[in-house]
PDB file of N, CA and C and ligand atoms in Angstrom:
ATOM      1  N   MET A   1      -3.240 -13.167   4.201  1.00 89.00           N
ATOM      2  CA  MET A   1      -2.996 -12.561   2.891  1.00 89.00           C
ATOM      3  C   MET A   1      -3.736 -11.230   2.785  1.00 89.00           C
ATOM      4  N   HIS A   2      -3.034 -10.243   2.312  1.00 91.00           N
ATOM      5  CA  HIS A   2      -3.630  -8.922   2.127  1.00 91.00           C
ATOM      6  C   HIS A   2      -3.640  -8.566   0.635  1.00 91.00           C
ATOM      7  N   GLU A   3      -4.469  -7.630   0.286  1.00 92.00           N
ATOM      8  CA  GLU A   3      -4.582  -7.190  -1.099  1.00 92.00           C
ATOM      9  C   GLU A   3      -4.438  -5.672  -1.117  1.00 92.00           C
ATOM     10  N   PHE A   4      -3.310  -5.199  -1.619  1.00 92.00           N
ATOM     11  CA  PHE A   4      -3.036  -3.768  -1.661  1.00 92.00           C
ATOM     12  C   PHE A   4      -3.725  -3.173  -2.887  1.00 92.00           C
ATOM     13  N   VAL A   5      -4.654  -2.262  -2.642  1.00 95.00           N
ATOM     14  CA  VAL A   5      -5.484  -1.699  -3.709  1.00 95.00           C
ATOM     15  C   VAL A   5      -5.321  -0.184  -3.739  1.00 95.00           C
ATOM     16  N   ILE A   6      -5.033   0.348  -4.921  1.00 95.00           N
ATOM     17  CA  ILE A   6      -5.019   1.795  -5.113  1.00 95.00           C
ATOM     18  C   ILE A   6      -6.267   2.156  -5.904  1.00 95.00           C
ATOM     19  N   MET A   7      -7.076   3.035  -5.315  1.00 96.00           N
ATOM     20  CA  MET A   7      -8.298   3.455  -5.985  1.00 96.00           C
ATOM     21  C   MET A   7      -7.968   4.491  -7.060  1.00 96.00           C
ATOM     22  N   LYS A   8      -8.819   4.613  -8.044  1.00 96.00           N
ATOM     23  CA  LYS A   8      -8.644   5.634  -9.069  1.00 96.00           C
ATOM     24  C   LYS A   8      -8.673   7.012  -8.407  1.00 96.00           C
ATOM     25  N   LEU A   9      -7.968   7.968  -9.007  1.00 95.00           N
ATOM     26  CA  LEU A   9      -7.917   9.308  -8.457  1.00 95.00           C
ATOM     27  C   LEU A   9      -9.333   9.853  -8.281  1.00 95.00           C
ATOM     28  N   GLY A  10      -9.645  10.298  -7.077  1.00 94.00           N
ATOM     29  CA  GLY A  10     -10.958  10.850  -6.783  1.00 94.00           C
ATOM     30  C   GLY A  10     -11.975   9.829  -6.320  1.00 94.00           C
ATOM     31  N   ALA A  11     -11.652   8.535  -6.447  1.00 95.00           N
ATOM     32  CA  ALA A  11     -12.585   7.479  -6.022  1.00 95.00           C
ATOM     33  C   ALA A  11     -12.264   7.045  -4.602  1.00 95.00           C
ATOM     34  N   THR A  12     -13.276   6.881  -3.775  1.00 95.00           N
ATOM     35  CA  THR A  12     -13.086   6.386  -2.421  1.00 95.00           C
ATOM     36  C   THR A  12     -14.114   5.298  -2.127  1.00 95.00           C
ATOM     37  N   VAL A  13     -13.757   4.436  -1.191  1.00 96.00           N
ATOM     38  CA  VAL A  13     -14.644   3.360  -0.764  1.00 96.00           C
ATOM     39  C   VAL A  13     -15.625   3.917   0.259  1.00 96.00           C
ATOM     40  N   GLY A  14     -16.837   3.415   0.253  1.00 91.00           N
ATOM     41  CA  GLY A  14     -17.841   3.878   1.217  1.00 91.00           C
ATOM     42  C   GLY A  14     -17.644   3.229   2.570  1.00 91.00           C
ATOM     43  N   ASP A  15     -18.693   2.581   3.063  1.00 92.00           N
ATOM     44  CA  ASP A  15     -18.635   1.967   4.392  1.00 92.00           C
ATOM     45  C   ASP A  15     -17.786   0.704   4.421  1.00 92.00           C
ATOM     46  N   ASP A  16     -17.707   0.009   3.301  1.00 95.00           N
ATOM     47  CA  ASP A  16     -16.935  -1.228   3.241  1.00 95.00           C
ATOM     48  C   ASP A  16     -16.478  -1.438   1.804  1.00 95.00           C
ATOM     49  N   PHE A  17     -15.385  -2.157   1.634  1.00 95.00           N
ATOM     50  CA  PHE A  17     -14.874  -2.453   0.303  1.00 95.00           C
ATOM     51  C   PHE A  17     -15.572  -3.697  -0.216  1.00 95.00           C
ATOM     52  N   GLY A  18     -16.111  -3.613  -1.435  1.00 93.00           N
ATOM     53  CA  GLY A  18     -16.817  -4.772  -1.977  1.00 93.00           C
ATOM     54  C   GLY A  18     -16.850  -4.757  -3.494  1.00 93.00           C
ATOM     55  N   ASP A  19     -17.669  -5.631  -4.061  1.00 93.00           N
ATOM     56  CA  ASP A  19     -17.751  -5.773  -5.511  1.00 93.00           C
ATOM     57  C   ASP A  19     -18.074  -4.457  -6.210  1.00 93.00           C
ATOM     58  N   GLU A  20     -18.860  -3.585  -5.551  1.00 94.00           N
ATOM     59  CA  GLU A  20     -19.242  -2.322  -6.174  1.00 94.00           C
ATOM     60  C   GLU A  20     -18.049  -1.385  -6.362  1.00 94.00           C
ATOM     61  N   ASP A  21     -16.946  -1.695  -5.714  1.00 95.00           N
ATOM     62  CA  ASP A  21     -15.754  -0.846  -5.821  1.00 95.00           C
ATOM     63  C   ASP A  21     -14.782  -1.325  -6.904  1.00 95.00           C
ATOM     64  N   GLU A  22     -15.042  -2.505  -7.459  1.00 94.00           N
ATOM     65  CA  GLU A  22     -14.106  -3.089  -8.429  1.00 94.00           C
ATOM     66  C   GLU A  22     -13.835  -2.151  -9.608  1.00 94.00           C
ATOM     67  N   GLY A  23     -14.858  -1.443 -10.068  1.00 96.00           N
ATOM     68  CA  GLY A  23     -14.697  -0.560 -11.208  1.00 96.00           C
ATOM     69  C   GLY A  23     -13.886   0.684 -10.912  1.00 96.00           C
ATOM     70  N   ASN A  24     -13.680   0.956  -9.637  1.00 96.00           N
ATOM     71  CA  ASN A  24     -12.930   2.153  -9.241  1.00 96.00           C
ATOM     72  C   ASN A  24     -11.488   1.835  -8.850  1.00 96.00           C
ATOM     73  N   ILE A  25     -11.078   0.597  -9.085  1.00 96.00           N
ATOM     74  CA  ILE A  25      -9.701   0.202  -8.750  1.00 96.00           C
ATOM     75  C   ILE A  25      -8.763   0.638  -9.867  1.00 96.00           C
ATOM     76  N   TYR A  26      -7.687   1.305  -9.478  1.00 95.00           N
ATOM     77  CA  TYR A  26      -6.661   1.650 -10.469  1.00 95.00           C
ATOM     78  C   TYR A  26      -5.640   0.532 -10.574  1.00 95.00           C
ATOM     79  N   TRP A  27      -5.242  -0.043  -9.427  1.00 93.00           N
ATOM     80  CA  TRP A  27      -4.149  -1.012  -9.418  1.00 93.00           C
ATOM     81  C   TRP A  27      -4.275  -1.842  -8.163  1.00 93.00           C
ATOM     82  N   GLU A  28      -3.969  -3.131  -8.238  1.00 92.00           N
ATOM     83  CA  GLU A  28      -4.050  -3.972  -7.046  1.00 92.00           C
ATOM     84  C   GLU A  28      -3.071  -5.123  -7.149  1.00 92.00           C
ATOM     85  N   ILE A  29      -2.642  -5.612  -5.978  1.00 90.00           N
ATOM     86  CA  ILE A  29      -1.740  -6.762  -5.935  1.00 90.00           C
ATOM     87  C   ILE A  29      -1.929  -7.465  -4.597  1.00 90.00           C
ATOM     88  N   GLU A  30      -1.864  -8.793  -4.632  1.00 88.00           N
ATOM     89  CA  GLU A  30      -1.872  -9.534  -3.371  1.00 88.00           C
ATOM     90  C   GLU A  30      -0.472  -9.443  -2.790  1.00 88.00           C
ATOM     91  N   VAL A  31      -0.394  -9.193  -1.498  1.00 84.00           N
ATOM     92  CA  VAL A  31       0.913  -8.986  -0.887  1.00 84.00           C
ATOM     93  C   VAL A  31       1.093  -9.805   0.379  1.00 84.00           C
ATOM     94  N   GLU A  32       2.288 -10.243   0.553  1.00 79.00           N
ATOM     95  CA  GLU A  32       2.752 -10.718   1.854  1.00 79.00           C
ATOM     96  C   GLU A  32       3.845  -9.733   2.235  1.00 79.00           C
ATOM     97  N   SER A  33       4.966  -9.806   1.555  1.00 77.00           N
ATOM     98  CA  SER A  33       6.004  -8.800   1.719  1.00 77.00           C
ATOM     99  C   SER A  33       6.823  -8.796   0.438  1.00 77.00           C
ATOM    100  N   LYS A  34       6.686  -7.772  -0.313  1.00 78.00           N
ATOM    101  CA  LYS A  34       7.432  -7.686  -1.550  1.00 78.00           C
ATOM    102  C   LYS A  34       7.555  -6.233  -1.986  1.00 78.00           C
ATOM    103  N   THR A  35       8.490  -5.986  -2.881  1.00 84.00           N
ATOM    104  CA  THR A  35       8.684  -4.664  -3.441  1.00 84.00           C
ATOM    105  C   THR A  35       8.127  -4.661  -4.858  1.00 84.00           C
ATOM    106  N   VAL A  36       7.278  -3.701  -5.132  1.00 82.00           N
ATOM    107  CA  VAL A  36       6.680  -3.607  -6.459  1.00 82.00           C
ATOM    108  C   VAL A  36       6.754  -2.163  -6.939  1.00 82.00           C
ATOM    109  N   THR A  37       6.555  -1.974  -8.222  1.00 86.00           N
ATOM    110  CA  THR A  37       6.499  -0.626  -8.776  1.00 86.00           C
ATOM    111  C   THR A  37       5.240  -0.489  -9.617  1.00 86.00           C
ATOM    112  N   PHE A  38       4.739   0.727  -9.697  1.00 85.00           N
ATOM    113  CA  PHE A  38       3.610   1.021 -10.569  1.00 85.00           C
ATOM    114  C   PHE A  38       3.759   2.451 -11.033  1.00 85.00           C
ATOM    115  N   THR A  39       3.085   2.780 -12.099  1.00 88.00           N
ATOM    116  CA  THR A  39       3.126   4.136 -12.626  1.00 88.00           C
ATOM    117  C   THR A  39       1.803   4.820 -12.355  1.00 88.00           C
ATOM    118  N   ALA A  40       1.837   5.924 -11.651  1.00 89.00           N
ATOM    119  CA  ALA A  40       0.627   6.680 -11.369  1.00 89.00           C
ATOM    120  C   ALA A  40       0.221   7.461 -12.620  1.00 89.00           C
ATOM    121  N   PRO A  41      -1.075   7.490 -12.930  1.00 90.00           N
ATOM    122  CA  PRO A  41      -1.519   8.201 -14.122  1.00 90.00           C
ATOM    123  C   PRO A  41      -1.354   9.712 -14.011  1.00 90.00           C
ATOM    124  N   GLU A  42      -1.459  10.244 -12.809  1.00 93.00           N
ATOM    125  CA  GLU A  42      -1.293  11.674 -12.608  1.00 93.00           C
ATOM    126  C   GLU A  42      -1.083  11.945 -11.123  1.00 93.00           C
ATOM    127  N   ALA A  43      -0.552  13.119 -10.837  1.00 95.00           N
ATOM    128  CA  ALA A  43      -0.329  13.494  -9.451  1.00 95.00           C
ATOM    129  C   ALA A  43      -1.661  13.675  -8.735  1.00 95.00           C
ATOM    130  N   GLY A  44      -1.648  13.446  -7.429  1.00 95.00           N
ATOM    131  CA  GLY A  44      -2.858  13.622  -6.645  1.00 95.00           C
ATOM    132  C   GLY A  44      -2.848  12.740  -5.422  1.00 95.00           C
ATOM    133  N   GLU A  45      -3.955  12.761  -4.703  1.00 95.00           N
ATOM    134  CA  GLU A  45      -4.102  11.989  -3.471  1.00 95.00           C
ATOM    135  C   GLU A  45      -4.994  10.786  -3.773  1.00 95.00           C
ATOM    136  N   TYR A  46      -4.427   9.590  -3.656  1.00 95.00           N
ATOM    137  CA  TYR A  46      -5.154   8.356  -3.954  1.00 95.00           C
ATOM    138  C   TYR A  46      -5.506   7.640  -2.657  1.00 95.00           C
ATOM    139  N   GLN A  47      -6.703   7.053  -2.613  1.00 96.00           N
ATOM    140  CA  GLN A  47      -7.042   6.227  -1.465  1.00 96.00           C
ATOM    141  C   GLN A  47      -6.474   4.832  -1.707  1.00 96.00           C
ATOM    142  N   VAL A  48      -5.814   4.259  -0.713  1.00 94.00           N
ATOM    143  CA  VAL A  48      -5.315   2.893  -0.806  1.00 94.00           C
ATOM    144  C   VAL A  48      -6.007   2.075   0.277  1.00 94.00           C
ATOM    145  N   VAL A  49      -6.418   0.858  -0.096  1.00 96.00           N
ATOM    146  CA  VAL A  49      -7.157   0.020   0.846  1.00 96.00           C
ATOM    147  C   VAL A  49      -6.654  -1.418   0.741  1.00 96.00           C
ATOM    148  N   CYS A  50      -6.971  -2.203   1.755  1.00 94.00           N
ATOM    149  CA  CYS A  50      -6.762  -3.642   1.642  1.00 94.00           C
ATOM    150  C   CYS A  50      -8.068  -4.222   1.117  1.00 94.00           C
ATOM    151  N   GLY A  51      -7.968  -4.992   0.025  1.00 91.00           N
ATOM    152  CA  GLY A  51      -9.155  -5.537  -0.619  1.00 91.00           C
ATOM    153  C   GLY A  51      -9.601  -6.878  -0.074  1.00 91.00           C
ATOM    154  N   THR A  52      -8.892  -7.407   0.893  1.00 92.00           N
ATOM    155  CA  THR A  52      -9.302  -8.677   1.493  1.00 92.00           C
ATOM    156  C   THR A  52     -10.538  -8.441   2.354  1.00 92.00           C
ATOM    157  N   GLU A  53     -11.511  -9.347   2.243  1.00 91.00           N
ATOM    158  CA  GLU A  53     -12.785  -9.170   2.949  1.00 91.00           C
ATOM    159  C   GLU A  53     -12.569  -8.911   4.443  1.00 91.00           C
ATOM    160  N   GLY A  54     -13.221  -7.855   4.925  1.00 94.00           N
ATOM    161  CA  GLY A  54     -13.170  -7.524   6.346  1.00 94.00           C
ATOM    162  C   GLY A  54     -12.003  -6.653   6.764  1.00 94.00           C
ATOM    163  N   HIS A  55     -11.020  -6.513   5.905  1.00 93.00           N
ATOM    164  CA  HIS A  55      -9.832  -5.762   6.300  1.00 93.00           C
ATOM    165  C   HIS A  55     -10.040  -4.244   6.222  1.00 93.00           C
ATOM    166  N   PHE A  56     -10.848  -3.797   5.250  1.00 95.00           N
ATOM    167  CA  PHE A  56     -11.125  -2.355   5.153  1.00 95.00           C
ATOM    168  C   PHE A  56     -11.786  -1.853   6.433  1.00 95.00           C
ATOM    169  N   VAL A  57     -12.822  -2.566   6.888  1.00 94.00           N
ATOM    170  CA  VAL A  57     -13.532  -2.130   8.097  1.00 94.00           C
ATOM    171  C   VAL A  57     -12.667  -2.305   9.340  1.00 94.00           C
ATOM    172  N   ALA A  58     -11.624  -3.131   9.231  1.00 94.00           N
ATOM    173  CA  ALA A  58     -10.695  -3.294  10.354  1.00 94.00           C
ATOM    174  C   ALA A  58      -9.667  -2.164  10.388  1.00 94.00           C
ATOM    175  N   GLY A  59      -9.752  -1.269   9.405  1.00 95.00           N
ATOM    176  CA  GLY A  59      -8.889  -0.096   9.434  1.00 95.00           C
ATOM    177  C   GLY A  59      -7.749  -0.090   8.440  1.00 95.00           C
ATOM    178  N   MET A  60      -7.701  -1.083   7.556  1.00 93.00           N
ATOM    179  CA  MET A  60      -6.619  -1.109   6.570  1.00 93.00           C
ATOM    180  C   MET A  60      -6.960  -0.205   5.405  1.00 93.00           C
ATOM    181  N   VAL A  61      -6.791   1.078   5.624  1.00 95.00           N
ATOM    182  CA  VAL A  61      -7.085   2.119   4.636  1.00 95.00           C
ATOM    183  C   VAL A  61      -6.128   3.276   4.878  1.00 95.00           C
ATOM    184  N   GLY A  62      -5.724   3.913   3.803  1.00 94.00           N
ATOM    185  CA  GLY A  62      -4.813   5.035   3.941  1.00 94.00           C
ATOM    186  C   GLY A  62      -4.830   5.872   2.674  1.00 94.00           C
ATOM    187  N   SER A  63      -3.854   6.764   2.588  1.00 95.00           N
ATOM    188  CA  SER A  63      -3.792   7.612   1.400  1.00 95.00           C
ATOM    189  C   SER A  63      -2.377   7.565   0.831  1.00 95.00           C
ATOM    190  N   LEU A  64      -2.293   7.755  -0.456  1.00 94.00           N
ATOM    191  CA  LEU A  64      -1.019   7.755  -1.177  1.00 94.00           C
ATOM    192  C   LEU A  64      -0.943   9.060  -1.949  1.00 94.00           C
ATOM    193  N   THR A  65       0.055   9.868  -1.622  1.00 95.00           N
ATOM    194  CA  THR A  65       0.222  11.151  -2.286  1.00 95.00           C
ATOM    195  C   THR A  65       1.257  11.025  -3.399  1.00 95.00           C
ATOM    196  N   VAL A  66       0.849  11.317  -4.616  1.00 94.00           N
ATOM    197  CA  VAL A  66       1.738  11.282  -5.783  1.00 94.00           C
ATOM    198  C   VAL A  66       2.027  12.724  -6.208  1.00 94.00           C
ATOM    199  N   VAL A  67       3.309  13.052  -6.302  1.00 94.00           N
ATOM    200  CA  VAL A  67       3.696  14.394  -6.729  1.00 94.00           C
ATOM    201  C   VAL A  67       4.381  14.311  -8.095  1.00 94.00           C
ATOM    202  N   ALA A  68       4.243  15.353  -8.867  1.00 91.00           N
ATOM    203  CA  ALA A  68       4.887  15.394 -10.177  1.00 91.00           C
ATOM    204  C   ALA A  68       6.402  15.416 -10.003  1.00 91.00           C
ATOM    205  N   PRO A  69       7.143  14.733 -10.867  1.00 86.00           N
ATOM    206  CA  PRO A  69       8.604  14.707 -10.736  1.00 86.00           C
ATOM    207  C   PRO A  69       9.217  16.075 -11.003  1.00 86.00           C
TER     208      PRO A  69
HETATM  209 CU1   CU B   1      -5.458  -6.707   4.819  1.00 61.27          CU
END
């Protein structure tokens, strides 16, 4: 099981994802394989991580670019 997490704009995780990052989460969902939608608060580059323990340090981290319509 993975947890798809979008961090708040400008917020990034340090060395590992943990409880201290909970306040910087914009949106999260547990995923296996599904299609979901969310509304971004504003355009920008968001950090996305897997919130499942150990997965961030295993490399499950990326970026999500939101552009204005
Ligand atoms: Cu994961």
